[in-house]
Coordinates of N, CA and C in Angstrom, one line a residue:
X8 N -12.9 57.2 -53.1 CA -12.4 55.9 -54.1 C -10.8 55.8 -54.2
X9 N -10.4 55.2 -54.2 CA -9.3 54.8 -54.6 C -9.5 53.8 -56.2
X10 N -7.9 54.8 -56.4 CA -8.4 53.9 -57.9 C -7.9 53.1 -58.9
X11 N -7.6 52.2 -59.9 CA -7.2 51.7 -60.5 C -5.7 51.0 -60.2
X12 N -5.4 50.2 -59.4 CA -4.0 50.7 -59.1 C -3.4 50.4 -58.4
X13 N -4.1 51.2 -57.2 CA -3.5 51.8 -56.0 C -4.3 50.3 -54.9
X14 N -2.9 50.3 -54.3 CA -3.2 49.6 -52.7 C -4.2 50.0 -51.8
X15 N -4.9 48.5 -51.4 CA -6.2 48.9 -50.5 C -6.1 48.0 -49.4
X16 N -5.8 48.6 -48.6 CA -5.8 48.5 -47.2 C -7.0 47.3 -46.9
X17 N -7.1 46.3 -46.7 CA -8.8 45.7 -46.4 C -9.4 46.2 -44.6
X18 N -8.4 46.2 -43.8 CA -8.8 47.2 -42.6 C -9.6 48.2 -43.2
X19 N -8.8 49.4 -43.9 CA -9.8 50.6 -44.2 C -11.7 50.5 -44.9
X20 N -11.2 49.1 -45.6 CA -11.9 49.1 -46.5 C -13.7 47.8 -45.1
X21 N -13.6 47.6 -44.2 CA -14.0 46.9 -43.4 C -15.4 47.9 -42.6
X22 N -16.2 48.1 -43.4 CA -17.2 49.5 -42.3 C -17.3 48.5 -40.7
X23 N -17.5 49.5 -40.6 CA -17.7 49.7 -39.3 C -18.8 49.3 -38.3
X24 N -18.8 49.0 -37.2 CA -20.1 48.9 -36.3 C -19.8 47.6 -35.9
X25 N -19.9 47.9 -34.1 CA -20.6 46.9 -33.7 C -20.9 45.2 -33.2
X26 N -19.3 44.6 -34.4 CA -19.6 42.4 -34.6 C -21.0 42.3 -33.4
X27 N -20.0 42.4 -32.4 CA -19.8 41.6 -30.8 C -21.4 41.9 -30.5
X28 N -21.8 42.7 -30.5 CA -23.0 42.9 -29.9 C -24.3 42.6 -29.6
X29 N -24.5 42.1 -30.8 CA -25.8 40.4 -30.5 C -25.4 39.5 -29.3
X30 N -24.3 39.1 -29.4 CA -23.9 37.7 -28.7 C -24.0 38.8 -27.0
X31 N -23.1 39.6 -26.9 CA -23.5 40.4 -25.9 C -24.3 41.0 -24.8
X32 N -25.2 41.0 -25.7 CA -27.1 41.5 -25.9 C -27.5 40.1 -24.9
X33 N -27.2 39.2 -25.8 CA -27.2 37.7 -25.3 C -27.3 37.2 -23.8
X34 N -25.6 37.9 -23.8 CA -25.6 37.2 -22.0 C -26.3 38.4 -21.2
X35 N -26.4 38.8 -21.9 CA -26.9 39.9 -20.9 C -28.3 39.9 -20.3
X36 N -29.1 40.0 -20.7 CA -30.6 39.5 -21.5 C -30.7 38.1 -20.0
X37 N -30.1 36.7 -20.4 CA -29.8 35.7 -19.9 C -28.8 35.8 -18.5
X38 N -28.7 36.8 -18.0 CA -28.3 37.5 -17.0 C -29.2 37.8 -16.0
X39 N -30.2 38.5 -16.7 CA -31.0 39.5 -16.0 C -32.4 38.5 -16.0
X40 N -32.5 37.8 -16.3 CA -33.8 37.1 -16.4 C -33.8 35.9 -15.2
X41 N -34.3 36.0 -13.6 CA -34.2 35.7 -12.7 C -34.8 34.0 -13.1
X42 N -33.5 33.2 -11.8 CA -34.1 31.4 -12.5 C -35.4 31.6 -11.8
X43 N -36.6 30.5 -12.6 CA -37.7 29.8 -11.6 C -37.4 29.0 -11.3
X44 N -38.0 29.4 -9.9 CA -38.7 28.6 -9.0 C -39.2 27.4 -8.7
X45 N -39.1 26.4 -8.7 CA -39.1 25.2 -9.5 C -40.5 24.6 -8.2
X46 N -42.3 24.7 -8.5 CA -43.0 24.4 -7.3 C -43.5 23.3 -7.5
X47 N -43.3 22.1 -6.4 CA -43.8 21.5 -6.3 C -45.5 20.8 -6.6
X48 N -46.0 19.9 -7.6 CA -47.2 20.0 -7.6 C -47.5 19.1 -6.5
X49 N -48.9 19.6 -5.8 CA -49.4 18.7 -4.7 C -49.7 17.7 -5.0
X50 N -50.5 18.0 -6.3 CA -51.4 16.4 -6.8 C -50.3 15.5 -7.3
X51 N -48.8 15.7 -7.4 CA -48.2 14.5 -7.7 C -47.5 14.5 -6.0
X52 N -46.9 15.0 -4.8 CA -46.2 14.5 -3.3 C -47.4 13.7 -3.1
X53 N -48.4 13.8 -3.8 CA -49.5 13.0 -2.9 C -50.0 11.7 -3.2
X54 N -49.4 11.5 -4.7 CA -49.6 10.7 -5.4 C -48.7 9.3 -4.3
X55 N -48.6 9.4 -3.1 CA -47.3 8.1 -2.4 C -48.3 6.8 -2.5
X56 N -49.4 6.7 -2.7 CA -50.2 5.2 -2.5 C -49.7 4.7 -4.1
X57 N -49.8 6.0 -5.1 CA -49.0 5.0 -6.3 C -47.6 4.5 -6.4
X58 N -47.0 5.4 -6.0 CA -45.7 5.1 -6.3 C -45.5 4.0 -5.3
X59 N -46.0 3.4 -4.8 CA -45.5 2.4 -3.5 C -46.5 1.7 -4.0
X60 N -46.9 1.3 -4.8 CA -47.7 0.2 -5.6 C -46.6 -0.7 -7.1
X61 N -46.2 1.2 -7.8 CA -45.2 0.6 -8.2 C -43.7 0.0 -7.9
X62 N -43.6 0.5 -6.2 CA -42.4 -0.3 -6.2 C -42.8 -2.1 -6.0
X63 N -43.4 -2.0 -5.2 CA -44.5 -3.4 -5.1 C -44.1 -4.2 -6.9
X64 N -44.1 -3.6 -7.2 CA -43.6 -4.4 -8.6 C -42.4 -5.1 -9.0
X65 N -41.7 -4.4 -8.5 CA -40.1 -4.9 -8.5 C -39.8 -5.2 -7.3
X66 N -40.6 -5.4 -6.3 CA -39.0 -5.3 -4.8 C -40.4 -6.2 -3.9
X67 N -40.6 -6.7 -3.1 CA -41.3 -6.8 -2.1 C -42.1 -5.7 -1.0
X68 N -43.2 -5.6 -0.9 CA -43.4 -4.8 0.4 C -42.6 -4.5 1.5
X69 N -42.7 -5.3 2.0 CA -41.7 -5.5 3.0 C -40.5 -5.3 3.1
X70 N -39.7 -4.6 2.1 CA -38.4 -3.9 1.5 C -38.7 -2.0 1.4
X71 N -40.0 -1.9 1.7 CA -40.5 -0.6 1.7 C -40.3 0.0 2.7
X72 N -39.9 1.7 3.3 CA -40.5 1.7 4.6 C -40.6 2.5 4.0
X73 N -40.7 4.0 5.4 CA -41.9 5.0 5.4 C -41.1 6.4 4.4
X74 N -41.9 6.9 3.8 CA -41.6 7.7 2.9 C -40.2 9.4 3.6
X75 N -39.5 9.3 3.0 CA -39.5 10.7 3.4 C -38.8 11.8 2.7
X76 N -39.9 11.7 1.4 CA -40.0 13.5 1.5 C -39.9 12.8 -0.1
X77 N -39.9 14.2 -0.8 CA -39.4 14.6 -2.6 C -38.8 15.4 -2.7
X78 N -38.5 14.9 -4.3 CA -37.3 15.9 -4.8 C -38.0 16.8 -6.7
X79 N -38.3 18.1 -6.5 CA -38.4 18.1 -8.3 C -37.6 18.9 -8.7
X80 N -38.2 17.5 -10.1 CA -36.7 17.5 -10.8 C -37.3 18.2 -11.8
X81 N -38.3 19.3 -11.8 CA -38.5 19.6 -12.7 C -40.0 20.1 -13.1
X82 N -40.7 20.9 -13.8 CA -42.3 21.4 -13.7 C -42.8 20.4 -13.9
X83 N -43.6 19.6 -13.0 CA -44.5 19.0 -13.7 C -43.9 17.1 -13.4
X84 N -42.7 17.1 -12.5 CA -42.3 16.0 -12.3 C -41.8 15.7 -11.4
X85 N -41.8 14.7 -10.6 CA -41.0 14.6 -9.3 C -41.2 13.7 -8.8
X86 N -39.8 13.5 -7.7 CA -40.0 12.2 -7.6 C -40.2 12.0 -5.9
X87 N -40.8 10.7 -5.5 CA -41.0 10.1 -4.2 C -40.0 9.0 -3.6
X88 N -39.5 9.7 -2.4 CA -38.4 9.3 -1.7 C -38.4 8.2 -0.5
X89 N -38.7 7.2 -0.5 CA -39.6 5.8 0.7 C -37.5 5.2 1.0
X90 N -37.6 5.3 2.8 CA -36.4 4.5 3.1 C -36.3 2.8 2.6
X91 N -35.3 2.6 2.0 CA -34.8 0.6 1.5 C -34.9 -0.1 3.1
X92 N -35.1 -1.5 3.0 CA -35.4 -1.9 4.4 C -34.8 -3.4 4.0
X93 N -34.6 -3.2 2.0 CA -33.5 -4.1 1.7 C -32.3 -4.5 2.8
X94 N -31.9 -6.0 3.3 CA -30.7 -5.9 4.0 C -29.7 -5.9 3.3
X95 N -28.6 -5.2 4.0 CA -27.8 -5.1 3.2 C -26.9 -3.7 2.3
X96 N -28.6 -3.6 2.6 CA -28.4 -1.5 1.8 C -28.7 -0.7 2.8
X97 N -27.9 -0.8 3.8 CA -28.0 1.2 4.9 C -27.9 2.5 3.9
X98 N -28.8 2.4 4.5 CA -28.4 4.5 4.0 C -29.1 4.4 2.5
X99 N -29.5 3.8 2.3 CA -30.6 3.5 0.3 C -31.6 4.1 0.3
X100 N -32.7 4.8 -0.5 CA -34.1 4.6 -0.8 C -34.0 3.9 -2.0
X101 N -35.8 3.9 -2.3 CA -36.9 4.1 -3.3 C -36.9 5.6 -3.7
X102 N -37.0 5.5 -5.2 CA -36.8 6.6 -5.3 C -37.7 6.0 -6.3
X103 N -39.6 7.0 -6.4 CA -40.3 7.0 -7.6 C -40.6 8.4 -8.1
X104 N -40.2 8.1 -9.7 CA -41.0 10.0 -10.3 C -41.7 9.7 -10.7
X105 N -42.4 10.3 -10.5 CA -44.0 10.9 -10.7 C -44.2 12.0 -11.7
X106 N -44.8 12.0 -12.7 CA -45.1 13.6 -13.6 C -46.7 13.5 -14.3
X107 N -47.0 14.3 -14.5 CA -48.5 14.8 -15.6 C -48.0 15.8 -16.4
X108 N -48.8 15.8 -17.7 CA -48.3 17.0 -18.5 C -49.3 17.8 -18.3
X109 N -50.8 17.8 -17.3 CA -51.0 19.7 -17.3 C -51.6 18.9 -16.3
X110 N -53.1 20.2 -15.6 CA -53.6 20.0 -14.9 C -54.5 19.3 -14.1
X111 N -55.1 18.9 -15.9 CA -56.4 18.2 -15.5 C -56.0 16.6 -15.9
X112 N -54.5 15.9 -15.4 CA -54.4 15.5 -15.9 C -54.1 13.9 -15.0
X113 N -54.1 12.3 -14.7 CA -53.7 11.5 -13.4 C -52.2 11.4 -13.5
X114 N -51.1 11.4 -12.7 CA -50.4 11.1 -12.6 C -50.0 10.0 -12.9
X115 N -48.3 9.1 -13.3 CA -48.3 8.8 -13.9 C -46.9 8.6 -13.3
X116 N -46.7 6.9 -13.7 CA -45.5 7.1 -12.8 C -44.3 7.0 -14.1
X117 N -42.8 7.1 -13.7 CA -42.3 7.6 -14.8 C -40.9 6.8 -14.6
X118 N -40.6 6.9 -13.4 CA -38.9 5.1 -13.8 C -39.2 4.6 -11.3
X119 N -38.4 4.0 -11.6 CA -38.9 3.2 -9.9 C -37.0 3.0 -9.9
X120 N -36.4 3.4 -8.7 CA -35.1 2.5 -8.7 C -34.7 2.6 -7.1
X121 N -33.7 2.5 -7.1 CA -32.9 2.0 -5.5 C -31.7 3.3 -5.5
X122 N -31.7 4.1 -4.7 CA -30.6 4.9 -4.9 C -29.8 6.1 -3.4
X123 N -28.0 5.4 -3.9 CA -27.3 5.4 -3.1 C -27.9 6.6 -2.0
X124 N -28.1 6.6 -0.8 CA -27.9 8.0 0.0 C -26.0 8.8 -0.4
X125 N -26.5 9.7 0.9 CA -24.8 10.1 1.9 C -24.1 8.8 2.6
X126 N -24.8 8.0 3.2 CA -24.1 7.0 3.3 C -23.5 6.0 3.4
X127 N -24.3 6.1 2.3 CA -24.9 4.3 1.6 C -22.8 4.1 1.3
X128 N -22.8 2.8 1.1 CA -22.0 1.9 1.3 C -21.9 1.3 0.2
X129 N -20.3 2.4 -0.9 CA -20.1 1.9 -2.6 C -19.3 1.8 -3.7
X130 N -19.8 0.3 -4.2 CA -18.4 0.4 -4.9 C -16.8 1.8 -5.6
X131 N -16.0 1.3 -5.5 CA -15.3 2.7 -5.6 C -15.0 2.6 -7.8
X132 N -15.4 3.2 -7.8 CA -15.4 3.9 -9.4 C -14.5 3.0 -10.4
X133 N -14.8 3.1 -11.5 CA -14.7 1.5 -12.1 C -13.7 2.4 -12.8
X134 N -12.1 1.8 -13.5 CA -11.3 1.9 -13.8 C -11.4 0.9 -15.2
X135 N -10.5 2.2 -16.6 CA -10.7 1.4 -17.6 C -9.0 0.5 -17.9
X136 N -9.2 -0.3 -18.3 CA -8.2 -1.8 -18.3 C -7.4 -1.1 -18.9
X137 N -7.1 0.5 -19.7 CA -5.3 0.5 -20.2 C -5.2 1.8 -19.0
X138 N -5.7 1.9 -18.0 CA -5.2 3.1 -16.7 C -5.0 1.7 -16.1
X139 N -5.8 0.6 -15.7 CA -5.2 -0.2 -14.7 C -4.0 -1.3 -15.3
X140 N -4.7 -1.6 -16.8 CA -2.6 -1.9 -16.8 C -1.5 -1.3 -16.4
X141 N -1.9 0.1 -16.7 CA -0.3 0.8 -16.8 C -0.3 1.1 -15.7
X142 N -1.1 0.8 -14.3 CA -0.5 1.2 -13.1 C 0.7 -0.6 -13.0
X143 N -0.3 -1.6 -13.4 CA 0.2 -2.6 -12.7 C 1.8 -2.6 -13.4
X144 N 1.5 -2.4 -15.1 CA 3.1 -2.2 -15.5 C 4.2 -1.6 -14.9
X145 N 3.7 0.1 -14.2 CA 4.5 0.4 -12.7 C 4.6 -0.2 -12.0
X146 N 3.7 -1.1 -11.7 CA 3.9 -1.4 -10.0 C 5.1 -2.7 -10.4
X147 N 5.2 -3.4 -11.9 CA 6.2 -4.5 -11.7 C 7.4 -3.7 -11.7
X148 N 7.7 -3.2 -13.0 CA 8.5 -2.0 -12.8 C 8.8 -1.7 -11.9
X149 N 9.0 -1.0 -10.6 CA 9.5 -0.9 -9.4 C 9.8 -2.0 -8.9
X150 N 9.2 -3.5 -9.1 CA 9.2 -4.9 -8.1 C 10.7 -5.0 -9.0
X151 N 10.7 -4.9 -9.9 CA 11.8 -5.4 -10.7 C 13.2 -4.6 -10.2
X152 N 13.2 -3.7 -10.4 CA 14.0 -2.7 -10.1 C 14.4 -2.0 -8.4
X153 N 13.7 -3.2 -7.8 CA 13.9 -2.7 -6.4 C 14.6 -4.7 -6.4
X154 N 14.6 -5.7 -7.1 CA 15.0 -6.8 -6.2 C 15.6 -7.0 -7.0
X155 N 16.7 -5.9 -8.5 CA 17.6 -5.9 -9.3 C 19.3 -5.2 -8.1
X156 N 18.1 -4.1 -7.2 CA 19.1 -3.5 -6.4 C 19.7 -4.4 -5.2
X157 N 18.4 -5.5 -4.6 CA 19.1 -5.8 -3.5 C 19.9 -7.2 -4.1
X158 N 20.3 -7.8 -5.1 CA 20.9 -8.6 -5.9 C 22.5 -8.0 -6.2
X159 N 22.1 -6.6 -6.6 CA 23.6 -6.2 -6.6 C 23.9 -5.9 -5.6
X160 N 23.5 -5.5 -4.1 CA 24.4 -5.5 -3.0 C 24.0 -6.6 -2.9
X161 N 23.3 -7.7 -3.0 CA 24.1 -9.1 -2.3 C 25.3 -9.5 -3.0
X162 N 25.7 -9.0 -4.1 CA 27.2 -9.8 -5.2 C 28.0 -8.4 -4.3
X163 N 28.1 -7.1 -4.6 CA 28.7 -6.7 -3.3 C 29.0 -7.3 -1.9
X164 N 28.3 -7.6 -1.3 CA 28.5 -8.3 -0.2 C 29.2 -10.3 -0.7
X165 N 28.8 -10.4 -1.1 CA 30.2 -11.9 -1.0 C 31.1 -11.4 -1.7
X166 N 31.4 -10.3 -2.7 CA 32.7 -9.9 -3.3 C 33.6 -9.4 -2.0
X167 N 32.7 -9.0 -0.9 CA 33.5 -8.0 -0.3 C 33.8 -9.9 1.4
X168 N 33.3 -10.5 1.1 CA 33.1 -11.3 1.4 C 34.9 -12.3 1.5
X169 N 34.8 -12.4 0.0 CA 35.6 -13.0 -0.8 C 37.2 -12.2 -0.8
X170 N 36.7 -11.0 -0.1 CA 38.2 -10.1 -0.5 C 39.2 -11.0 0.5
X171 N 37.9 -10.6 1.9 CA 37.9 -10.7 3.3 C 38.8 -12.0 3.6
X172 N 38.8 -13.6 2.7 CA 38.9 -14.5 3.0 C 40.2 -14.4 2.2
X173 N 40.6 -13.7 1.0 CA 41.3 -13.5 0.7 C 42.1 -12.8 0.8
X174 N 42.5 -11.8 2.2 CA 43.4 -11.4 3.6 C 43.9 -12.5 4.4
X175 N 42.7 -13.1 4.9 CA 43.9 -14.4 5.5 C 43.8 -14.9 5.3
X176 N 43.8 -15.5 4.1 CA 44.9 -16.7 3.3 C 45.7 -16.4 3.3
X177 N 46.2 -14.9 2.4 CA 47.8 -14.1 2.4 C 48.2 -13.8 4.1
X178 N 47.6 -13.4 4.7 CA 47.9 -13.4 6.0 C 48.6 -14.9 6.4
X179 N 48.4 -16.0 6.5 CA 48.4 -16.8 7.1 C 50.4 -18.0 5.6
X180 N 49.9 -17.2 5.0 CA 50.8 -17.5 3.7 C 52.4 -16.7 4.1
X181 N 51.7 -15.2 4.4 CA 52.3 -14.1 5.1 C 54.0 -14.5 6.5
X182 N 52.8 -14.7 7.3 CA 53.6 -15.3 8.6 C 53.2 -15.9 8.2
X183 N 54.4 -17.0 8.8 CA 55.6 -18.0 8.9 C 55.2 -18.9 10.8
X184 N 54.4 -18.1 11.4 CA 54.3 -18.1 12.9 C 53.1 -19.1 13.1
X185 N 53.4 -20.3 13.3 CA 52.2 -21.0 13.6 C 51.8 -22.1 14.6
X186 N 51.2 -20.5 16.0 CA 50.4 -21.2 16.5 C 51.7 -21.0 17.6
X187 N 52.8 -19.8 17.3 CA 53.7 -18.9 18.0 C 54.7 -20.0 17.7
X188 N 55.1 -20.3 17.4 CA 56.2 -20.9 16.1 C 56.6 -20.6 14.7
X189 N 57.4 -20.2 15.2 CA 58.4 -19.3 13.2 C 58.7 -20.5 12.8
X190 N 58.4 -21.9 12.1 CA 58.6 -22.7 11.4 C 60.0 -22.3 10.5
X191 N 60.3 -21.5 10.6 CA 61.6 -21.1 9.9 C 62.9 -21.0 11.0
X192 N 62.2 -20.7 12.3 CA 63.3 -21.1 13.0 C 63.8 -22.4 13.9
X193 N 62.9 -23.5 12.9 CA 62.8 -24.6 13.9 C 64.2 -25.6 12.9
X194 N 65.5 -26.4 13.6 CA 66.6 -26.3 12.7 C 66.7 -27.8 12.8
X195 N 65.9 -28.5 12.2 CA 65.3 -30.0 12.3 C 66.7 -30.5 11.6
X196 N 68.0 -31.3 12.1 CA 68.9 -31.7 11.6 C 69.0 -33.6 11.8
X197 N 69.6 -34.2 11.6 CA 69.4 -34.9 12.2 C 71.2 -36.2 12.5
X198 N 70.8 -36.8 13.5 CA 72.0 -36.7 13.7 C 72.7 -38.2 13.1
X199 N 74.2 -37.9 13.1 CA 74.7 -39.6 11.6 C 74.5 -40.4 12.8
X200 N 74.3 -40.3 13.8 CA 74.8 -42.1 14.4 C 73.2 -42.8 13.9
X201 N 72.0 -41.3 14.3 CA 71.1 -42.4 13.8 C 70.8 -43.6 12.9
X202 N 71.0 -44.9 12.8 CA 70.2 -45.8 12.5 C 69.1 -45.7 10.9
X203 N 69.5 -45.6 10.0 CA 68.0 -44.9 8.8 C 67.9 -46.5 8.3
X204 N 66.5 -47.1 8.4 CA 66.6 -48.6 7.7 C 66.4 -47.9 6.7
X205 N 66.9 -48.2 5.2 CA 66.4 -47.3 3.8 C 65.6 -48.5 3.2
X206 N 66.7 -50.1 3.0 CA 65.4 -51.0 3.4 C 64.7 -52.2 3.5
X207 N 64.0 -50.9 4.4 CA 62.9 -51.3 5.5 C 61.7 -51.0 4.6
X208 N 60.9 -52.9 4.1 CA 60.3 -52.5 3.5 C 58.3 -53.0 4.4
X209 N 58.0 -51.5 4.1 CA 56.5 -50.8 4.8 C 55.6 -51.8 4.8
X210 N 55.0 -51.9 3.4 CA 53.9 -53.6 3.4 C 54.7 -55.4 3.9
X211 N 55.8 -55.0 3.5 CA 55.4 -56.3 4.6 C 55.0 -56.5 6.1
X212 N 56.5 -55.6 6.6 CA 55.6 -55.5 7.9 C 54.6 -54.9 8.5
X213 N 53.9 -54.1 6.9 CA 52.2 -54.2 7.7 C 51.4 -55.4 7.8
X214 N 52.5 -56.2 6.9 CA 51.4 -57.7 6.1 C 51.7 -58.5 7.2
X215 N 52.5 -58.4 8.6 CA 52.6 -59.7 9.0 C 52.0 -59.2 10.6
X216 N 52.3 -57.6 10.5 CA 51.6 -57.5 11.8 C 50.2 -57.4 12.2
X217 N 48.8 -57.6 11.1 CA 48.0 -57.9 10.4 C 47.9 -59.9 10.8
X218 N 49.2 -60.4 10.8 CA 48.5 -62.0 10.4 C 49.3 -62.5 12.2
X219 N 49.8 -61.7 12.6 CA 50.0 -61.7 14.1 C 48.4 -61.0 15.1
X220 N 48.3 -60.5 14.5 CA 46.8 -59.8 15.1 C 45.3 -61.0 14.6
X221 N 46.0 -61.9 13.4 CA 44.7 -62.5 13.2 C 44.7 -64.3 13.7
X222 N 46.4 -64.3 14.4 CA 47.2 -65.0 15.6 C 46.5 -65.5 16.8
X223 N 46.1 -64.4 17.8 CA 46.2 -63.9 18.4 C 44.3 -64.2 18.3
X224 N 44.0 -64.1 17.6 CA 41.7 -63.6 17.7 C 41.8 -65.2 18.0
X225 N 42.8 -66.3 16.7 CA 42.8 -67.5 17.0 C 42.3 -68.4 18.1
X226 N 43.9 -67.8 18.5 CA 44.1 -68.6 19.8 C 43.5 -68.4 20.6
X227 N 42.8 -67.6 21.4 CA 41.3 -66.7 21.9 C 40.0 -67.1 22.0
X228 N 39.8 -67.9 20.8 CA 38.3 -68.4 20.4 C 39.2 -70.1 20.8
X229 N 39.9 -70.4 20.9 CA 40.5 -72.2 21.0 C 40.2 -71.8 22.5
X230 N 40.6 -71.0 23.2 CA 40.9 -71.4 24.7 C 39.7 -70.9 25.3
X231 N 38.5 -70.4 24.4 CA 37.0 -69.9 24.7 C 36.4 -72.2 24.8
X232 N 36.9 -72.1 23.3 CA 36.2 -73.9 22.7 C 36.5 -74.4 24.4
X233 N 37.2 -74.6 24.9 CA 38.1 -75.4 25.2 C 37.4 -75.4 26.8
X234 N 37.4 -73.8 27.3 CA 36.9 -73.9 28.6 C 34.7 -74.3 29.0
X235 N 34.0 -74.5 27.6 CA 33.0 -74.7 27.3 C 33.3 -76.5 27.6

């Protein structure tokens, strides 16, 4: 026994013993217990008329097809299956669950519903709005990014076109040849004997020409009147 003032190791004071033994024992017993096979109650399997009567309360009798079998849900509980003749519901089936609490009790209807089969057409799984909104936002961001890339490509193409036009104008001014003729090589000289009238009034000359034209038109009209 440790004396007063001595350091005590908690691990040393812990009592020895299998602490996990009970849990391991429970798991071992559960693994050793065989699964109980569910056996269909003959009285419940034979309760087809009762099941049809229950279905007739929720759907027209013409929509109820032939029996398709049964499923044992639990001890004393059986689901009876019927083909569905509802338009637009192929491979669906009517399911009526019946049960009884004891061998001396009469079967009773627990629930009746229309259930899909293996080949039934079903709506897609419901997706919460938060997830749908996230997908929508991601799609919008992708479209915006794609539109931005397209706009950048268009701007680059316009810049290239402008550069080409600038180069063409530069080449035009840099090259003095127009239609194979060098402008600088053309020597334009005035002959000293050329008579250049510096006092020529162009406006007066134009007015006189217009007056002569109007006079000619008037003479033609007079000649036409005389002929008539």
